[in-house]
PDB file of C-alpha atoms in Angstrom:
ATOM      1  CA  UNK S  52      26.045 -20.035  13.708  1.00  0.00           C
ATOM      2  CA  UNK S  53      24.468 -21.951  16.107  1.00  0.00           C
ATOM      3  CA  UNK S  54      23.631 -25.602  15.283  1.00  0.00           C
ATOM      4  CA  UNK S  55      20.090 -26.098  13.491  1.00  0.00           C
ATOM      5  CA  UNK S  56      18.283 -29.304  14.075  1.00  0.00           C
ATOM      6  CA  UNK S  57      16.279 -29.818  10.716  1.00  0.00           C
ATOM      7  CA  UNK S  58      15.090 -32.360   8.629  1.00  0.00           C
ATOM      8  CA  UNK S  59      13.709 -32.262   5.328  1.00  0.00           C
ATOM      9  CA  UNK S  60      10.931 -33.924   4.371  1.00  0.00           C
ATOM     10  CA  UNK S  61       7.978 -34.216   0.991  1.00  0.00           C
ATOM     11  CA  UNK S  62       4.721 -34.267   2.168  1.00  0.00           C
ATOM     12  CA  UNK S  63       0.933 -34.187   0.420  1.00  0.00           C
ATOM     13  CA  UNK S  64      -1.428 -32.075   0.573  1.00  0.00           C
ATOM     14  CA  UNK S  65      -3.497 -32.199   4.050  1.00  0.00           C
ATOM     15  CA  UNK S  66      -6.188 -29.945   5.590  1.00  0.00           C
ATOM     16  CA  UNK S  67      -6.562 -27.837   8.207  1.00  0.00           C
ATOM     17  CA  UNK S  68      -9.250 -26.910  10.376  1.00  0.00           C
ATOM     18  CA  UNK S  69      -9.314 -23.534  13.047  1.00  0.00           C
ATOM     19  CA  UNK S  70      -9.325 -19.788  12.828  1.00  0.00           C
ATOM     20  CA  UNK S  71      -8.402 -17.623  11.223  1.00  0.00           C
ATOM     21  CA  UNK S  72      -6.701 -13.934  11.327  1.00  0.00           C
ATOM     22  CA  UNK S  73      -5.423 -11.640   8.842  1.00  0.00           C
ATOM     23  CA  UNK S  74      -1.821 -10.685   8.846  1.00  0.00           C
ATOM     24  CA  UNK S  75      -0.274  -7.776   8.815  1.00  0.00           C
ATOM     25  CA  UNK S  76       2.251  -6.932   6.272  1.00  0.00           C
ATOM     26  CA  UNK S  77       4.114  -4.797   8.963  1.00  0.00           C
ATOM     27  CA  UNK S  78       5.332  -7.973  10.332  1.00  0.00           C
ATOM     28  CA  UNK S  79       6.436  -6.365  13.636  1.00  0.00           C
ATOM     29  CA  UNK S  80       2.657  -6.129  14.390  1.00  0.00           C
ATOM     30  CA  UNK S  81       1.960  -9.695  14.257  1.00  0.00           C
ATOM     31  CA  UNK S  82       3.932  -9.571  17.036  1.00  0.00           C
ATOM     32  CA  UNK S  83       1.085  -8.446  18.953  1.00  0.00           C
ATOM     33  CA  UNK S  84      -1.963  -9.379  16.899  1.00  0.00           C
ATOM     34  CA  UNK S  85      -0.992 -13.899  17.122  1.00  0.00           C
ATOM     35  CA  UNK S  86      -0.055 -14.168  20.523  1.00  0.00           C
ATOM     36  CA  UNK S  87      -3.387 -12.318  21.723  1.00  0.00           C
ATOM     37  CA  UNK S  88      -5.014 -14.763  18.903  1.00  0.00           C
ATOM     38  CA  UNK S  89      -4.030 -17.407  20.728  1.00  0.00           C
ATOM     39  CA  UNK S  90      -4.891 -16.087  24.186  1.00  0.00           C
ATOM     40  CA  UNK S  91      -8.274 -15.869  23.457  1.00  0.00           C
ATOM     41  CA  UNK S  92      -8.622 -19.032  21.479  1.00  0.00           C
ATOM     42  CA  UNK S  93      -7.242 -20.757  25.142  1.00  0.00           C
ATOM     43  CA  UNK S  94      -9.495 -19.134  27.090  1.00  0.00           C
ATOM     44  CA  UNK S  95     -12.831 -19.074  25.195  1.00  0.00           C
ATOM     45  CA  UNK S  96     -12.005 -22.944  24.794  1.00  0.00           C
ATOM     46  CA  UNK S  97     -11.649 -23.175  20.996  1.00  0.00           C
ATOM     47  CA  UNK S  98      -8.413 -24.741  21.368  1.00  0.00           C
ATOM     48  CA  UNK S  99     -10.122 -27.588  23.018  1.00  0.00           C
ATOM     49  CA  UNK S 100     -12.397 -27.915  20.740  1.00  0.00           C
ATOM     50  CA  UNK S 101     -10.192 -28.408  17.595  1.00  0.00           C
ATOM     51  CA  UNK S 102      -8.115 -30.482  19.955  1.00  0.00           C
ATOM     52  CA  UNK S 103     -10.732 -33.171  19.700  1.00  0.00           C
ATOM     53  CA  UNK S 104     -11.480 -32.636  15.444  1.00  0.00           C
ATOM     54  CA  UNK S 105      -7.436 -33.353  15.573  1.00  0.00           C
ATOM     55  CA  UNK S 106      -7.129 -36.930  13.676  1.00  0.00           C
ATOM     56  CA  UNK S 107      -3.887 -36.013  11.042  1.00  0.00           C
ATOM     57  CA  UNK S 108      -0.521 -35.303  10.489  1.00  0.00           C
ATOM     58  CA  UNK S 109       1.070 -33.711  12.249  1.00  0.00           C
ATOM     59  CA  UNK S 110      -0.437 -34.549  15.501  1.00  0.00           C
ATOM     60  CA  UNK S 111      -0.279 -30.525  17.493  1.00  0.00           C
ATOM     61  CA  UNK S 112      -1.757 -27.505  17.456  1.00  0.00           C
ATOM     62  CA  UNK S 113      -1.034 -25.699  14.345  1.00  0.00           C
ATOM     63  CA  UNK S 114      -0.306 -22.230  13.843  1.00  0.00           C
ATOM     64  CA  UNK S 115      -0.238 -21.342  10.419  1.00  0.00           C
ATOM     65  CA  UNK S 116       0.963 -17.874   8.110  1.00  0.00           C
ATOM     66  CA  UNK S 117      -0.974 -18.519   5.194  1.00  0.00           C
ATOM     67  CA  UNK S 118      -0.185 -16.194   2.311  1.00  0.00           C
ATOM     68  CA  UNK S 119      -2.651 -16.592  -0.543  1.00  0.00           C
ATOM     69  CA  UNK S 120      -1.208 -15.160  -4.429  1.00  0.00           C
ATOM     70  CA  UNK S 121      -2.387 -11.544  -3.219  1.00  0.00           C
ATOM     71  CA  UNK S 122       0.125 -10.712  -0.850  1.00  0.00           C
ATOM     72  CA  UNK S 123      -2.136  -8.635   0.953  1.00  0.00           C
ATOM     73  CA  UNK S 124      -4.222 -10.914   1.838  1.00  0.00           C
ATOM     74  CA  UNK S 125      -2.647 -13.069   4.295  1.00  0.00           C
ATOM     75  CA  UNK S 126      -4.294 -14.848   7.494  1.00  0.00           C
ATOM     76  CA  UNK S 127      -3.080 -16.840  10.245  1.00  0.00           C
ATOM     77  CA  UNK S 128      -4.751 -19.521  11.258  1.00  0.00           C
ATOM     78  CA  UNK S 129      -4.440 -21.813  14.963  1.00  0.00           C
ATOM     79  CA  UNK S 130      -5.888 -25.234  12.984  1.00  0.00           C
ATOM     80  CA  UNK S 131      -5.575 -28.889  13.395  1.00  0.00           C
ATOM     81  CA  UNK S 132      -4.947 -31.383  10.879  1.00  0.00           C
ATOM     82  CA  UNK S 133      -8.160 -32.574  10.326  1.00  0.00           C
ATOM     83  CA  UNK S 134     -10.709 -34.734   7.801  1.00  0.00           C
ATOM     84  CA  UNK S 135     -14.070 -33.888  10.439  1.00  0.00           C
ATOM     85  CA  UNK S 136     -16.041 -31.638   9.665  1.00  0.00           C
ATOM     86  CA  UNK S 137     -15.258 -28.412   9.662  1.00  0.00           C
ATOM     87  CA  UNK S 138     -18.625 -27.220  11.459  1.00  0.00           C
ATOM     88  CA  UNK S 139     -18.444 -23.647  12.621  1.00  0.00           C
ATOM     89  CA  UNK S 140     -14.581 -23.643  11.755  1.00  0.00           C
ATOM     90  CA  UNK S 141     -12.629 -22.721   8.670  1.00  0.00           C
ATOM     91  CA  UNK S 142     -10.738 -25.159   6.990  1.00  0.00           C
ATOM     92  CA  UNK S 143      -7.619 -24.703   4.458  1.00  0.00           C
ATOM     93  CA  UNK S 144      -6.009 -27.080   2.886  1.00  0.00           C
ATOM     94  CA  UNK S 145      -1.711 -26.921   2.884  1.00  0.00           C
ATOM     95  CA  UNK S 146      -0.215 -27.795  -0.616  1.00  0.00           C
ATOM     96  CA  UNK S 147       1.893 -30.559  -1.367  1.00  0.00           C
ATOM     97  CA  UNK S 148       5.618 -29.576  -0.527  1.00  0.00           C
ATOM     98  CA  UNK S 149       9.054 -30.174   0.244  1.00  0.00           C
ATOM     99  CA  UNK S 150       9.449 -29.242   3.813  1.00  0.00           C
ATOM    100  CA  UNK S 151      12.442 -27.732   6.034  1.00  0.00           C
ATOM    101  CA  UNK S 152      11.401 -29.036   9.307  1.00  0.00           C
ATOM    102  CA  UNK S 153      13.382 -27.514  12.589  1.00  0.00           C
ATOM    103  CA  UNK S 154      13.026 -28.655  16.083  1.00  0.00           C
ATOM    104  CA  UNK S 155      12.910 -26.253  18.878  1.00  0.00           C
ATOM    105  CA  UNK S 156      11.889 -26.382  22.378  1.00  0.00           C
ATOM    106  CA  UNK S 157      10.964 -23.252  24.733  1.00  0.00           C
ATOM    107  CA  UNK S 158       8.219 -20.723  24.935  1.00  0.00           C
ATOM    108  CA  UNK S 159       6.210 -18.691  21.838  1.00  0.00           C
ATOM    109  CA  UNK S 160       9.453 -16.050  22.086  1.00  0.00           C
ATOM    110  CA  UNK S 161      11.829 -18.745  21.243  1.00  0.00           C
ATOM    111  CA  UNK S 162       9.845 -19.747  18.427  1.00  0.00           C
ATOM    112  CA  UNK S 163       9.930 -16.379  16.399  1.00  0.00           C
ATOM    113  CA  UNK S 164      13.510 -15.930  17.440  1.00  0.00           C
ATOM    114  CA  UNK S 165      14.202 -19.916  15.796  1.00  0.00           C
ATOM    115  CA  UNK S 166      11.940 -18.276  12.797  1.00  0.00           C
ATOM    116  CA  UNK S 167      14.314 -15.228  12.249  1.00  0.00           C
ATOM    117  CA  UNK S 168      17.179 -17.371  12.288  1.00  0.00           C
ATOM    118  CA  UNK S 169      16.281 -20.127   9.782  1.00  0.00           C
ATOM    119  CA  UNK S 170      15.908 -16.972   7.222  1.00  0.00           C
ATOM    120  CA  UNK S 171      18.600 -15.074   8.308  1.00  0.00           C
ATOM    121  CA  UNK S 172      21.335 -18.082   8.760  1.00  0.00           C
ATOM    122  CA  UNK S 173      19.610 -21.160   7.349  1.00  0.00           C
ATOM    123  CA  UNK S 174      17.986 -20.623   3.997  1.00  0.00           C
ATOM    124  CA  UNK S 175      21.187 -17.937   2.567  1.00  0.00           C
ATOM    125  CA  UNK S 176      23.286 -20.916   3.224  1.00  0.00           C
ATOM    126  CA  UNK S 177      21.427 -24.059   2.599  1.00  0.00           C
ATOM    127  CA  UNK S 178      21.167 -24.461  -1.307  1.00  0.00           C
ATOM    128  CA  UNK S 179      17.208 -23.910  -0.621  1.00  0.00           C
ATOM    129  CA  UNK S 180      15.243 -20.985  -1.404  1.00  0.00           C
ATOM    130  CA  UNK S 181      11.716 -20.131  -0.201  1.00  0.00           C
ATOM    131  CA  UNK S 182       9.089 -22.173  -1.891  1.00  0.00           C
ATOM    132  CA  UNK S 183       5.597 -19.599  -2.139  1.00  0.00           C
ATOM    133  CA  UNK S 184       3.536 -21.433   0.706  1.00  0.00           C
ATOM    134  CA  UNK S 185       2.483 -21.248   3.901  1.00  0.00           C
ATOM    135  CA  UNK S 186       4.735 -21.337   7.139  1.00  0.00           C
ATOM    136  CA  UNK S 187       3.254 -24.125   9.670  1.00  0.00           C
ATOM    137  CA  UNK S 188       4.377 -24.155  13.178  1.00  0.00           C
ATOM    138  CA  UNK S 189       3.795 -27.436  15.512  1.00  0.00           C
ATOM    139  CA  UNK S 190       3.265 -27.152  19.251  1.00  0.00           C
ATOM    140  CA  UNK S 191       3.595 -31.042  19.968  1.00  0.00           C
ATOM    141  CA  UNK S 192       2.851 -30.060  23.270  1.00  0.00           C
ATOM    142  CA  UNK S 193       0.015 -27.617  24.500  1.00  0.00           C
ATOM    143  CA  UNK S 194       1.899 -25.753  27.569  1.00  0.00           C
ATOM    144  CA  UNK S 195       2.609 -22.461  25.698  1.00  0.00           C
ATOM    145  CA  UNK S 196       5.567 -21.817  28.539  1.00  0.00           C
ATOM    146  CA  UNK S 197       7.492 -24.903  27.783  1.00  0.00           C
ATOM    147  CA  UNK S 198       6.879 -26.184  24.537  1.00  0.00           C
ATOM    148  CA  UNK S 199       8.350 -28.907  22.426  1.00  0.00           C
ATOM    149  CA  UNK S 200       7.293 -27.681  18.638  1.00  0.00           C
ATOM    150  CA  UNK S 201       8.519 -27.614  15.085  1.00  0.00           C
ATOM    151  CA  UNK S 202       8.592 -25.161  12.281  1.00  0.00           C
ATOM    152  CA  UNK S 203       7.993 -26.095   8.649  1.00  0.00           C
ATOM    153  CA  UNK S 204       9.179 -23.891   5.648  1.00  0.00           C
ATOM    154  CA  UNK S 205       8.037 -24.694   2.201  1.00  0.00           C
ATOM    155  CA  UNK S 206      11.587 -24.730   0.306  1.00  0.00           C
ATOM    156  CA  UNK S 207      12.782 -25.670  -3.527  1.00  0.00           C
ATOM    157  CA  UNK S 208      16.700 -26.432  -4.469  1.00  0.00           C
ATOM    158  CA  UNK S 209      18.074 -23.418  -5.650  1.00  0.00           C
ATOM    159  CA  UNK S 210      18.809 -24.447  -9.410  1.00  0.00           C
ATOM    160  CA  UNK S 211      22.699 -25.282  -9.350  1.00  0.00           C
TER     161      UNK S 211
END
């Protein structure tokens, strides 16, 4: 397998501020449904606009699978870390976890291939198992063609 760059890392709670967009649970379809998501969000200037409510960690644009108990009833969210107010924008706050943090650079199609991987390779192999909680993805920088960003999976030790 190819070599992961990951760290992991505890962190608190923090919240979020963006939109938001359910998921579908025919995940091939989110596919489609994110990336136009975030289109629009560019263009309409939203982005911009949580850009400047942006005042936590981690310092990016967030994109966010947010799966709530009912597994039906997941959203994605494009967010900021964020105390301001939330104004006309949803806010959610991510639970305290125990992060696997990977490092990836490229464009929004490297990032869901670097997402297939760390379940397909990583996790079987890494003495971790999913933790139930949301997926966070960090563009650390905003050009969607050439991207630095990093993707955070909640995880627990597999009991020994």
């Amino acid at each position: 397998a190819l070599q992961m760059d990951y760290r992991i890392e505890k962190k608190e709670a923090f919240r979020i501020v963006g939109i938001s967009a359910p998921l579908d649970a025919e995940i091939e379809r989110n596919f489609e449904t994110v990336p136009l998501l975030w289109g629009n969000a560019v263009q309409n200037g939203t982005l911009s606009q949580l850009c400047e409510k942006m005042n936590g960690q981690p310092m990016g644009v967030l994109g966010v699978s947010a799966c709530s108990d009912k597994a039906e009833n997941w959203r994605y969210y494009i967010a900021v870390a964020s105390t301001a107010d939330a104004g006309e924008f949803e806010e959610y706050t991510i639970p305290a976890f125990t992060w696997a943090i990977f490092s990836g650079e490229g464009s929004g199609v490297s990032i869901q291939e670097l997402e297939r991987r760390i379940v397909t390779d990583w996790l079987p192999a890494s003495g971790y198992e999913y933790a139930s909680g949301p997926d966070v993805e960090v563009y650390l920088d905003p050009n969607p063609e050439n991207t630095k960003y990093e993707v955070w999976i909640p995880v627990v030790k597999k009991d020994e």
